[in-house]
Amino acid sequence: RAKGSRAPQSSSARLSAFENASRWNLGSSLFGIRCLQIVSTVAAVFILTTILLHVLLREIPNARRLPQPSEAQLELLSTADLERHVRTLASDAFEGRAVGTRGEQKSAAYIAAELLSAGFAPAGDPRRSKSNSTAAYLQRVPLYGFQALPSTAQLTLTRSRNQRATAEQSSASAKASSALQFGADFSLTSERFNIAAIQSQQLESQDIIDGTLSSSWTLDMRENDVVFGGFCISTPRWDDFKATNLSGKVVLCLVNQPRIEGTDGAAVFGGPGAALSYAGRWTAKLEELRRRRAAGVLLLHTDEMAGYGWNVIESGAYAENLQLRGSVSSRKQALLFRGWIRADALEARMAEAGAVQRLIKAACSRHFKPHVLSALKISVSAEIQQRLVTGSNVVGVLRGKNAPEEVVMLTAHHDHLGMRNATRESAAKENAQSGAAVASDETVVYHGALDNAAGVAKLLAIARVLGKLSAEGACCDRSFVVLSPTAEEAVLLGSSHYAEVPSAAPLSAVVGMLNFDGMNVWGKTHDQVALGSQLSSLGEMFAHAVHAEKLVVAHDIMPLQGLFFRSDQLPFARKGVPALKLTHGRRFERAQLLMTAGDDSNDSNSSVPDARLRMSLKDAELKYFEETVGEYEANRYHQSSDSFEYISGLPDPYSGAIQEMRVALRLLYGLLQSRLRPEWNSTEVLANPSR
């Protein structure tokens, strides 16, 4: 054995050492396993907690996590501002704010000056974005203008020779009975720009920009067949056309959608009380008939199917029809003529009584197919005045501090119907409907106080409040863009142009937008409405803002009229932008004044059950709505009596407006101060995945 070496261990010693090592290894393994178990348990708890929190947070609507303005900030909204703006924009000096006129130029300059004063940067013309002039706020909207000269406009429906013989009428008397009166019985315009009429003029001149380049041409179509196209709807659920060739044809088209109880159409579209679909909107029918290359379209008017009286069509008959340049007017599908015809005027020219109602009922069948009305021939003629005109969108931006690349928008159109000379008939109707004192041949200003000087007033008042908060550092993380479009009355042309050519920010940056069109001038309500709330989660955020005001959310108060499709939020929604039109409900507080004091059901000592009292209040609310909103819609909408004097003469014109604005300010402030994005409901037909 070498010096210093260890003596060999005994077998028992080696076994003991092995056992000790085994015990240590086993203990280490058990400890490792226990550690793994603990780590696994902690990880599992963490994962489950994360999932649970995610689920719980999803159950809490985004709206409840939106920041809210303080009461002091909400109280910055001023009735004095509202009154000042409405009084100015609806005054005679602004001449009815028709597109491309001096009145619109004054309106656009006024709005731009207010935005400049409120701290908004110009965003209408990128070339002038660093300028402080009001012109930098204006986005030019290039348009064609068309107007049938009333004294030349003729539409004749002539019975066929067989029908005249059956009715035992002479040719002369039949022809006399078939003449229709422009304005009273029909409206007429064109959308086909005749380049040849102005080809000798310089198309790039300043005249085009100023809207002064004009000319005329003659429309003359004689003894054409009339093709009845039913409701002129073509969707996967309903096809009126059945592959019928309508190229070059004159088509008579029903507005709205099939509603007669018990018919195929009522089953498909939801029945008599169903909300109007976009396919039922008359603008959608024109879009479809352009695609099918029809030559002309007559829309059949009844108050019930159109949603408004003939007085609205009549006032529009004397207004200029506008089209975006580069849209339908420059393409082959532009209609040679289009217009409206009163149902009773058509009925008088049909061979048998009740013929129009039979046509409507037949069109409610899924087996309907377009057919020529063999009893009638149509002749149309007019001198069409045309011009190149430029409208002005007004655009301003309040740059965000932390996320300026994200945008929240607010819109309200400024245009209206302008001025025109009253005919003897129109003056008499205006006086009878609204109590105005309009003389024959007097120049009448269509003030558009509620439509939409009031909407612009709300926009400017909110812009001033948010501008003040921004200057004080109390708002806003995101950018705030305000847009006052032109040519809304010409079927949303200004907003459509902006949606195609946004000047402030790309639409992909727009988190959400709100639109004002009108104002509640009839007092406070218990409820508020957001048209389009079902299209995106912006509706949930609106509901939270309403509840914060201790109000309730109501559905569309006029679902049969398709109001969502008639205002400037539509072009944005069709591009996939979460968009709402904010308006009032129909449960007015002042309705209680109509409840008769002497009625036993209102006596505090009465034994009448509560159900009867609630019914009485419901009836009072309905009556008040009809006597206020209903009266305005029937007699003042698109009439010269929609004036500041009408608003100022009401007993409580601004408390309901402030109510609307407080809800809007809550929603706008929350969106501007958060990073939450409303989610678009992709199942909706208006969604556009290409956004």
PDB file of N, CA, C and O in Angstrom, residues 36-75:
ATOM      1  N   LEU A  36     -41.525  21.884  -9.154  1.00  0.00           N
ATOM      2  CA  LEU A  36     -42.250  21.894 -10.426  1.00  0.00           C
ATOM      3  C   LEU A  36     -43.758  21.980 -10.195  1.00  0.00           C
ATOM      4  O   LEU A  36     -44.479  22.665 -10.927  1.00  0.00           O
ATOM      5  N   GLN A  37     -44.211  21.244  -9.171  1.00  0.00           N
ATOM      6  CA  GLN A  37     -45.646  21.298  -8.864  1.00  0.00           C
ATOM      7  C   GLN A  37     -46.073  22.701  -8.464  1.00  0.00           C
ATOM      8  O   GLN A  37     -47.123  23.200  -8.880  1.00  0.00           O
ATOM      9  N   ILE A  38     -45.233  23.336  -7.632  1.00  0.00           N
ATOM     10  CA  ILE A  38     -45.561  24.693  -7.195  1.00  0.00           C
ATOM     11  C   ILE A  38     -45.571  25.651  -8.379  1.00  0.00           C
ATOM     12  O   ILE A  38     -46.495  26.468  -8.549  1.00  0.00           O
ATOM     13  N   VAL A  39     -44.523  25.562  -9.229  1.00  0.00           N
ATOM     14  CA  VAL A  39     -44.446  26.432 -10.414  1.00  0.00           C
ATOM     15  C   VAL A  39     -45.638  26.200 -11.330  1.00  0.00           C
ATOM     16  O   VAL A  39     -46.249  27.134 -11.853  1.00  0.00           O
ATOM     17  N   SER A  40     -45.981  24.936 -11.530  1.00  0.00           N
ATOM     18  CA  SER A  40     -47.125  24.611 -12.398  1.00  0.00           C
ATOM     19  C   SER A  40     -48.421  25.171 -11.839  1.00  0.00           C
ATOM     20  O   SER A  40     -49.265  25.701 -12.571  1.00  0.00           O
ATOM     21  N   THR A  41     -48.547  25.025 -10.499  1.00  0.00           N
ATOM     22  CA  THR A  41     -49.763  25.544  -9.866  1.00  0.00           C
ATOM     23  C   THR A  41     -49.851  27.051 -10.018  1.00  0.00           C
ATOM     24  O   THR A  41     -50.914  27.603 -10.357  1.00  0.00           O
ATOM     25  N   VAL A  42     -48.729  27.741  -9.770  1.00  0.00           N
ATOM     26  CA  VAL A  42     -48.709  29.200  -9.910  1.00  0.00           C
ATOM     27  C   VAL A  42     -49.024  29.607 -11.344  1.00  0.00           C
ATOM     28  O   VAL A  42     -49.803  30.534 -11.597  1.00  0.00           O
ATOM     29  N   ALA A  43     -48.414  28.895 -12.310  1.00  0.00           N
ATOM     30  CA  ALA A  43     -48.661  29.215 -13.723  1.00  0.00           C
ATOM     31  C   ALA A  43     -50.124  29.002 -14.081  1.00  0.00           C
ATOM     32  O   ALA A  43     -50.740  29.811 -14.783  1.00  0.00           O
ATOM     33  N   ALA A  44     -50.669  27.891 -13.579  1.00  0.00           N
ATOM     34  CA  ALA A  44     -52.081  27.610 -13.870  1.00  0.00           C
ATOM     35  C   ALA A  44     -52.986  28.678 -13.277  1.00  0.00           C
ATOM     36  O   ALA A  44     -53.942  29.137 -13.923  1.00  0.00           O
ATOM     37  N   VAL A  45     -52.674  29.061 -12.024  1.00  0.00           N
ATOM     38  CA  VAL A  45     -53.474  30.116 -11.387  1.00  0.00           C
ATOM     39  C   VAL A  45     -53.351  31.417 -12.163  1.00  0.00           C
ATOM     40  O   VAL A  45     -54.340  32.137 -12.385  1.00  0.00           O
ATOM     41  N   PHE A  46     -52.140  31.732 -12.627  1.00  0.00           N
ATOM     42  CA  PHE A  46     -51.922  32.963 -13.395  1.00  0.00           C
ATOM     43  C   PHE A  46     -52.711  32.947 -14.702  1.00  0.00           C
ATOM     44  O   PHE A  46     -53.378  33.920 -15.063  1.00  0.00           O
ATOM     45  N   ILE A  47     -52.632  31.807 -15.385  1.00  0.00           N
ATOM     46  CA  ILE A  47     -53.345  31.697 -16.664  1.00  0.00           C
ATOM     47  C   ILE A  47     -54.851  31.800 -16.455  1.00  0.00           C
ATOM     48  O   ILE A  47     -55.565  32.518 -17.168  1.00  0.00           O
ATOM     49  N   LEU A  48     -55.347  31.075 -15.450  1.00  0.00           N
ATOM     50  CA  LEU A  48     -56.787  31.124 -15.180  1.00  0.00           C
ATOM     51  C   LEU A  48     -57.237  32.516 -14.764  1.00  0.00           C
ATOM     52  O   LEU A  48     -58.303  32.992 -15.168  1.00  0.00           O
ATOM     53  N   THR A  49     -56.409  33.178 -13.954  1.00  0.00           N
ATOM     54  CA  THR A  49     -56.739  34.542 -13.531  1.00  0.00           C
ATOM     55  C   THR A  49     -56.772  35.483 -14.728  1.00  0.00           C
ATOM     56  O   THR A  49     -57.661  36.333 -14.855  1.00  0.00           O
ATOM     57  N   THR A  50     -55.795  35.320 -15.617  1.00  0.00           N
ATOM     58  CA  THR A  50     -55.746  36.162 -16.824  1.00  0.00           C
ATOM     59  C   THR A  50     -56.984  35.963 -17.681  1.00  0.00           C
ATOM     60  O   THR A  50     -57.602  36.915 -18.160  1.00  0.00           O
ATOM     61  N   ILE A  51     -57.354  34.675 -17.854  1.00  0.00           N
ATOM     62  CA  ILE A  51     -58.544  34.379 -18.657  1.00  0.00           C
ATOM     63  C   ILE A  51     -59.789  34.959 -17.994  1.00  0.00           C
ATOM     64  O   ILE A  51     -60.647  35.560 -18.659  1.00  0.00           O
ATOM     65  N   LEU A  52     -59.861  34.777 -16.675  1.00  0.00           N
ATOM     66  CA  LEU A  52     -61.028  35.290 -15.951  1.00  0.00           C
ATOM     67  C   LEU A  52     -61.129  36.808 -16.050  1.00  0.00           C
ATOM     68  O   LEU A  52     -62.209  37.363 -16.302  1.00  0.00           O
ATOM     69  N   LEU A  53     -59.988  37.484 -15.880  1.00  0.00           N
ATOM     70  CA  LEU A  53     -59.991  38.943 -15.995  1.00  0.00           C
ATOM     71  C   LEU A  53     -60.374  39.373 -17.402  1.00  0.00           C
ATOM     72  O   LEU A  53     -61.104  40.351 -17.590  1.00  0.00           O
ATOM     73  N   HIS A  54     -59.875  38.636 -18.404  1.00  0.00           N
ATOM     74  CA  HIS A  54     -60.209  38.975 -19.793  1.00  0.00           C
ATOM     75  C   HIS A  54     -61.706  38.853 -20.031  1.00  0.00           C
ATOM     76  O   HIS A  54     -62.326  39.723 -20.646  1.00  0.00           O
ATOM     77  N   VAL A  55     -62.266  37.738 -19.497  1.00  0.00           N
ATOM     78  CA  VAL A  55     -63.713  37.537 -19.659  1.00  0.00           C
ATOM     79  C   VAL A  55     -64.488  38.625 -18.938  1.00  0.00           C
ATOM     80  O   VAL A  55     -65.446  39.198 -19.474  1.00  0.00           O
ATOM     81  N   LEU A  56     -64.054  38.916 -17.696  1.00  0.00           N
ATOM     82  CA  LEU A  56     -64.760  39.946 -16.942  1.00  0.00           C
ATOM     83  C   LEU A  56     -64.673  41.300 -17.622  1.00  0.00           C
ATOM     84  O   LEU A  56     -65.648  42.055 -17.679  1.00  0.00           O
ATOM     85  N   LEU A  57     -63.492  41.627 -18.155  1.00  0.00           N
ATOM     86  CA  LEU A  57     -63.340  42.920 -18.829  1.00  0.00           C
ATOM     87  C   LEU A  57     -64.171  42.977 -20.091  1.00  0.00           C
ATOM     88  O   LEU A  57     -64.696  44.025 -20.461  1.00  0.00           O
ATOM     89  N   ARG A  58     -64.284  41.809 -20.771  1.00  0.00           N
ATOM     90  CA  ARG A  58     -65.125  41.792 -21.970  1.00  0.00           C
ATOM     91  C   ARG A  58     -66.585  41.987 -21.605  1.00  0.00           C
ATOM     92  O   ARG A  58     -67.359  42.526 -22.387  1.00  0.00           O
ATOM     93  N   GLU A  59     -66.953  41.535 -20.402  1.00  0.00           N
ATOM     94  CA  GLU A  59     -68.331  41.702 -19.975  1.00  0.00           C
ATOM     95  C   GLU A  59     -68.638  43.150 -19.615  1.00  0.00           C
ATOM     96  O   GLU A  59     -69.787  43.558 -19.598  1.00  0.00           O
ATOM     97  N   ILE A  60     -67.600  43.936 -19.310  1.00  0.00           N
ATOM     98  CA  ILE A  60     -67.802  45.351 -19.018  1.00  0.00           C
ATOM     99  C   ILE A  60     -67.701  46.111 -20.331  1.00  0.00           C
ATOM    100  O   ILE A  60     -66.660  46.098 -20.968  1.00  0.00           O
ATOM    101  N   PRO A  61     -68.754  46.728 -20.818  1.00  0.00           N
ATOM    102  CA  PRO A  61     -68.687  47.434 -22.093  1.00  0.00           C
ATOM    103  C   PRO A  61     -67.573  48.468 -22.099  1.00  0.00           C
ATOM    104  O   PRO A  61     -67.267  49.097 -21.084  1.00  0.00           O
ATOM    105  N   ASN A  62     -66.937  48.602 -23.271  1.00  0.00           N
ATOM    106  CA  ASN A  62     -65.891  49.606 -23.417  1.00  0.00           C
ATOM    107  C   ASN A  62     -66.373  50.979 -22.978  1.00  0.00           C
ATOM    108  O   ASN A  62     -65.605  51.792 -22.468  1.00  0.00           O
ATOM    109  N   ALA A  63     -67.668  51.227 -23.174  1.00  0.00           N
ATOM    110  CA  ALA A  63     -68.220  52.543 -22.854  1.00  0.00           C
ATOM    111  C   ALA A  63     -67.972  52.908 -21.397  1.00  0.00           C
ATOM    112  O   ALA A  63     -67.735  54.064 -21.066  1.00  0.00           O
ATOM    113  N   ARG A  64     -68.011  51.903 -20.514  1.00  0.00           N
ATOM    114  CA  ARG A  64     -67.871  52.203 -19.091  1.00  0.00           C
ATOM    115  C   ARG A  64     -66.433  52.533 -18.716  1.00  0.00           C
ATOM    116  O   ARG A  64     -66.169  52.964 -17.600  1.00  0.00           O
ATOM    117  N   ARG A  65     -65.524  52.284 -19.645  1.00  0.00           N
ATOM    118  CA  ARG A  65     -64.138  52.630 -19.389  1.00  0.00           C
ATOM    119  C   ARG A  65     -63.738  53.920 -20.108  1.00  0.00           C
ATOM    120  O   ARG A  65     -62.581  54.289 -20.109  1.00  0.00           O
ATOM    121  N   LEU A  66     -64.692  54.557 -20.752  1.00  0.00           N
ATOM    122  CA  LEU A  66     -64.399  55.834 -21.395  1.00  0.00           C
ATOM    123  C   LEU A  66     -64.304  56.944 -20.353  1.00  0.00           C
ATOM    124  O   LEU A  66     -65.156  57.032 -19.464  1.00  0.00           O
ATOM    125  N   PRO A  67     -63.310  57.797 -20.458  1.00  0.00           N
ATOM    126  CA  PRO A  67     -63.252  58.963 -19.559  1.00  0.00           C
ATOM    127  C   PRO A  67     -64.475  59.851 -19.765  1.00  0.00           C
ATOM    128  O   PRO A  67     -65.066  59.879 -20.849  1.00  0.00           O
ATOM    129  N   GLN A  68     -64.861  60.568 -18.737  1.00  0.00           N
ATOM    130  CA  GLN A  68     -66.029  61.434 -18.803  1.00  0.00           C
ATOM    131  C   GLN A  68     -65.647  62.868 -18.431  1.00  0.00           C
ATOM    132  O   GLN A  68     -64.822  63.088 -17.542  1.00  0.00           O
ATOM    133  N   PRO A  69     -66.241  63.846 -19.109  1.00  0.00           N
ATOM    134  CA  PRO A  69     -65.981  65.243 -18.733  1.00  0.00           C
ATOM    135  C   PRO A  69     -66.630  65.556 -17.387  1.00  0.00           C
ATOM    136  O   PRO A  69     -67.589  64.895 -16.975  1.00  0.00           O
ATOM    137  N   SER A  70     -66.123  66.562 -16.727  1.00  0.00           N
ATOM    138  CA  SER A  70     -66.710  66.978 -15.456  1.00  0.00           C
ATOM    139  C   SER A  70     -67.986  67.771 -15.711  1.00  0.00           C
ATOM    140  O   SER A  70     -68.239  68.234 -16.828  1.00  0.00           O
ATOM    141  N   GLU A  71     -68.774  67.941 -14.672  1.00  0.00           N
ATOM    142  CA  GLU A  71     -69.997  68.735 -14.795  1.00  0.00           C
ATOM    143  C   GLU A  71     -69.662  70.170 -15.173  1.00  0.00           C
ATOM    144  O   GLU A  71     -70.383  70.804 -15.967  1.00  0.00           O
ATOM    145  N   ALA A  72     -68.561  70.695 -14.632  1.00  0.00           N
ATOM    146  CA  ALA A  72     -68.158  72.065 -14.973  1.00  0.00           C
ATOM    147  C   ALA A  72     -67.834  72.189 -16.457  1.00  0.00           C
ATOM    148  O   ALA A  72     -68.146  73.205 -17.094  1.00  0.00           O
ATOM    149  N   GLN A  73     -67.215  71.146 -17.015  1.00  0.00           N
ATOM    150  CA  GLN A  73     -66.902  71.173 -18.445  1.00  0.00           C
ATOM    151  C   GLN A  73     -68.175  71.059 -19.286  1.00  0.00           C
ATOM    152  O   GLN A  73     -68.308  71.733 -20.316  1.00  0.00           O
ATOM    153  N   LEU A  74     -69.112  70.240 -18.862  1.00  0.00           N
ATOM    154  CA  LEU A  74     -70.378  70.118 -19.591  1.00  0.00           C
ATOM    155  C   LEU A  74     -71.159  71.427 -19.570  1.00  0.00           C
ATOM    156  O   LEU A  74     -71.848  71.773 -20.534  1.00  0.00           O
ATOM    157  N   GLU A  75     -71.056  72.164 -18.481  1.00  0.00           N
ATOM    158  CA  GLU A  75     -71.809  73.413 -18.350  1.00  0.00           C
ATOM    159  C   GLU A  75     -71.226  74.542 -19.199  1.00  0.00           C
ATOM    160  O   GLU A  75     -71.815  75.629 -19.266  1.00  0.00           O
TER     161      GLU A  75
END
